[in-house]
GROMACS .gro file of C-alpha atoms in nm:
model
  177
    1MET     CA    1  -0.785   3.152   1.166
    2GLY     CA    2  -0.680   3.014   0.823
    3LYS     CA    3  -0.311   3.063   0.902
    4PHE     CA    4  -0.353   2.877   1.230
    5LEU     CA    5  -0.523   2.580   1.058
    6SER     CA    6  -0.257   2.577   0.786
    7LEU     CA    7   0.014   2.573   1.051
    8ILE     CA    8  -0.156   2.281   1.229
    9LEU     CA    9  -0.181   2.088   0.900
   10ILE     CA   10   0.182   2.151   0.811
   11LEU     CA   11   0.307   2.055   1.158
   12SER     CA   12   0.088   1.742   1.157
   13GLY     CA   13   0.231   1.639   0.819
   14LEU     CA   14   0.588   1.698   0.935
   15LEU     CA   15   0.529   1.505   1.257
   16ALA     CA   16   0.368   1.213   1.071
   17GLY     CA   17   0.655   1.207   0.818
   18ALA     CA   18   0.917   1.212   1.093
   19ALA     CA   19   0.736   0.932   1.278
   20MET     CA   20   0.718   0.717   0.962
   21TYR     CA   21   1.086   0.774   0.889
   22TYR     CA   22   1.184   0.682   1.244
   23LEU     CA   23   0.973   0.367   1.243
   24GLN     CA   24   1.109   0.250   0.906
   25VAL     CA   25   1.475   0.317   0.980
   26TYR     CA   26   1.501   0.262   1.357
   27GLY     CA   27   1.176   0.168   1.526
   28PHE     CA   28   1.113  -0.191   1.420
   29TYR     CA   29   1.471  -0.320   1.431
   30GLU     CA   30   1.606  -0.512   1.728
   31ASP     CA   31   1.945  -0.665   1.800
   32VAL     CA   32   1.944  -1.040   1.746
   33GLU     CA   33   2.038  -1.247   2.049
   34LEU     CA   34   2.354  -1.453   1.994
   35GLN     CA   35   2.306  -1.827   1.948
   36PRO     CA   36   2.663  -1.965   1.947
   37GLY     CA   37   2.706  -2.234   1.682
   38ARG     CA   38   2.372  -2.145   1.521
   39ASP     CA   39   2.422  -1.789   1.401
   40VAL     CA   40   2.608  -1.871   1.078
   41LEU     CA   41   2.497  -2.188   0.898
   42LEU     CA   42   2.563  -2.306   0.542
   43MET     CA   43   2.379  -2.570   0.336
   44PRO     CA   44   2.610  -2.863   0.257
   45LEU     CA   45   2.645  -2.997  -0.096
   46GLY     CA   46   2.420  -3.297  -0.155
   47ASP     CA   47   2.139  -3.182   0.076
   48GLY     CA   48   2.114  -3.231   0.448
   49GLU     CA   49   2.067  -2.988   0.731
   50PRO     CA   50   2.257  -2.656   0.738
   51LEU     CA   51   2.590  -2.681   0.921
   52PRO     CA   52   2.763  -2.419   1.135
   53ILE     CA   53   3.093  -2.265   1.032
   54ARG     CA   54   3.357  -2.098   1.251
   55TYR     CA   55   3.292  -1.730   1.314
   56SER     CA   56   3.353  -1.450   1.560
   57GLY     CA   57   3.242  -1.092   1.610
   58PHE     CA   58   2.882  -1.170   1.516
   59GLU     CA   59   2.628  -0.888   1.522
   60ALA     CA   60   2.280  -0.889   1.370
   61ILE     CA   61   1.954  -0.698   1.350
   62ASP     CA   62   1.606  -0.812   1.258
   63ALA     CA   63   1.248  -0.687   1.259
   64GLU     CA   64   0.926  -0.881   1.303
   65SER     CA   65   0.756  -0.649   1.054
   66SER     CA   66   0.914  -0.825   0.752
   67PRO     CA   67   1.097  -1.154   0.690
   68ILE     CA   68   1.356  -0.979   0.469
   69ARG     CA   69   1.486  -0.726   0.723
   70TYR     CA   70   1.747  -0.958   0.876
   71ARG     CA   71   2.110  -0.843   0.839
   72ALA     CA   72   2.424  -0.974   1.009
   73CYS     CA   73   2.801  -0.935   1.000
   74PHE     CA   74   3.077  -1.162   1.129
   75ALA     CA   75   3.439  -1.258   1.083
   76THR     CA   76   3.575  -1.600   0.988
   77ASP     CA   77   3.910  -1.759   0.919
   78LEU     CA   78   3.758  -1.967   0.637
   79LYS     CA   79   3.814  -1.868   0.274
   80PRO     CA   80   3.538  -1.861   0.011
   81GLU     CA   81   3.727  -2.118  -0.199
   82GLU     CA   82   3.733  -2.365   0.092
   83LEU     CA   83   3.365  -2.314   0.163
   84ALA     CA   84   3.268  -2.353  -0.206
   85GLN     CA   85   3.402  -2.709  -0.201
   86LEU     CA   86   3.169  -2.806   0.085
   87PHE     CA   87   2.862  -2.584   0.065
   88VAL     CA   88   2.592  -2.481  -0.183
   89LEU     CA   89   2.671  -2.161  -0.373
   90SER     CA   90   2.399  -1.901  -0.420
   91ASP     CA   91   2.333  -1.692  -0.728
   92GLN     CA   92   2.232  -1.398  -0.505
   93LYS     CA   93   2.492  -1.129  -0.573
   94GLU     CA   94   2.306  -0.813  -0.469
   95PRO     CA   95   2.239  -0.790  -0.096
   96ARG     CA   96   1.951  -0.581   0.031
   97ASN     CA   97   2.038  -0.247   0.190
   98ALA     CA   98   2.064  -0.221   0.565
   99PRO     CA   99   1.976   0.086   0.771
  100GLY     CA  100   2.259   0.339   0.762
  101TRP     CA  101   2.316   0.309   1.136
  102PHE     CA  102   2.405  -0.064   1.103
  103ASP     CA  103   2.762   0.027   1.006
  104CYS     CA  104   2.909  -0.317   0.941
  105PHE     CA  105   2.670  -0.400   0.653
  106ASP     CA  106   2.740  -0.200   0.336
  107ALA     CA  107   2.525  -0.362   0.067
  108GLU     CA  108   2.693  -0.172  -0.217
  109ALA     CA  109   3.045  -0.277  -0.111
  110ILE     CA  110   2.934  -0.638  -0.053
  111GLY     CA  111   2.767  -0.648  -0.394
  112GLN     CA  112   3.080  -0.507  -0.558
  113ALA     CA  113   3.300  -0.768  -0.384
  114LEU     CA  114   3.065  -1.042  -0.507
  115ALA     CA  115   3.065  -0.905  -0.863
  116GLU     CA  116   3.445  -0.878  -0.870
  117GLY     CA  117   3.500  -1.230  -0.732
  118ARG     CA  118   3.647  -1.109  -0.402
  119ALA     CA  119   3.355  -1.275  -0.219
  120GLU     CA  120   3.124  -1.569  -0.269
  121SER     CA  121   2.762  -1.613  -0.164
  122PHE     CA  122   2.616  -1.933  -0.019
  123LEU     CA  123   2.275  -2.071   0.065
  124SER     CA  124   2.239  -2.078   0.441
  125VAL     CA  125   1.880  -2.184   0.511
  126LYS     CA  126   1.612  -2.253   0.249
  127ASN     CA  127   1.265  -2.117   0.338
  128ILE     CA  128   1.368  -1.972   0.672
  129SER     CA  129   1.030  -1.805   0.640
  130TYR     CA  130   0.784  -1.890   0.361
  131GLY     CA  131   0.943  -1.793   0.029
  132VAL     CA  132   1.253  -1.646   0.195
  133ASP     CA  133   1.607  -1.790   0.197
  134ARG     CA  134   1.896  -1.687   0.420
  135ILE     CA  135   2.209  -1.598   0.220
  136VAL     CA  136   2.565  -1.579   0.356
  137ALA     CA  137   2.849  -1.403   0.174
  138VAL     CA  138   3.214  -1.448   0.273
  139THR     CA  139   3.493  -1.226   0.142
  140ASP     CA  140   3.853  -1.323   0.075
  141THR     CA  141   3.951  -1.103   0.372
  142GLY     CA  142   3.742  -1.308   0.616
  143ARG     CA  143   3.444  -1.076   0.654
  144GLY     CA  144   3.102  -1.237   0.637
  145TYR     CA  145   2.754  -1.100   0.581
  146VAL     CA  146   2.407  -1.247   0.610
  147TRP     CA  147   2.074  -1.130   0.467
  148HIS     CA  148   1.736  -1.270   0.368
  149GLU     CA  149   1.624  -1.284   0.006
  150LEU     CA  150   1.298  -1.385  -0.161
  151ASN     CA  151   1.332  -1.716  -0.344
  152ASP     CA  152   1.130  -1.811  -0.656
  153CYS     CA  153   0.831  -1.924  -0.449
  154GLY     CA  154   0.837  -1.604  -0.245
  155GLN     CA  155   0.857  -1.383  -0.553
  156LYS     CA  156   0.561  -1.565  -0.708
  157ALA     CA  157   0.358  -1.560  -0.387
  158TYR     CA  158   0.409  -1.189  -0.330
  159ASP     CA  159   0.360  -1.071  -0.689
  160GLY     CA  160   0.037  -1.267  -0.736
  161THR     CA  161   0.167  -1.525  -0.985
  162VAL     CA  162   0.035  -1.880  -0.947
  163VAL     CA  163   0.281  -2.048  -0.712
  164GLY     CA  164   0.262  -2.402  -0.854
  165GLU     CA  165   0.340  -2.747  -0.723
  166GLU     CA  166   0.718  -2.699  -0.695
  167CYS     CA  167   0.664  -2.463  -0.399
  168PRO     CA  168   0.583  -2.586  -0.048
  169PRO     CA  169   0.231  -2.512   0.079
  170ARG     CA  170   0.193  -2.174   0.247
  171PRO     CA  171   0.158  -2.195   0.624
  172GLU     CA  172  -0.180  -2.119   0.772
  173ALA     CA  173  -0.234  -1.779   0.936
  174GLY     CA  174  -0.063  -1.770   1.275
  175GLU     CA  175   0.184  -2.050   1.192
  176ASP     CA  176   0.554  -1.975   1.184
  177ASN     CA  177   0.790  -2.144   0.945
   0.00000   0.00000   0.00000
């Protein structure tokens, strides 16, 4: 009887672990529906609303379970140097990892290209969700990548630090930003 109960416990643990792995890596992600002219936006110098840039081959994934799970890839004929003269640069140089099955987004390679100056990162949308900015990186070969990153207000809000007056008020429960 003890062996049978042990077997049930072991199998239950394995099943629960497999389910958690699946849900984290595959289960919550969905393909993002294309919105031509609105998929890749950059913040212009001197404020204003984000503006679209030329792109093709756009593919993206997102999950409602977290505002920082968004990842996207695209191609553009624009060079980082051209974009840097018109749009706000970002100091974000380390993209968040994407699930292994989302082949076009290799965070390590993107980060290396940013560190070596073969790519540049730009602010796309400030506070796309409370405390989260959308970042776009463009390489000198015309590949582009998009991810979400916590901004200063988001880092403070989620680590328990007093947010302060420089941050916008947090939305009420049930409100979307």
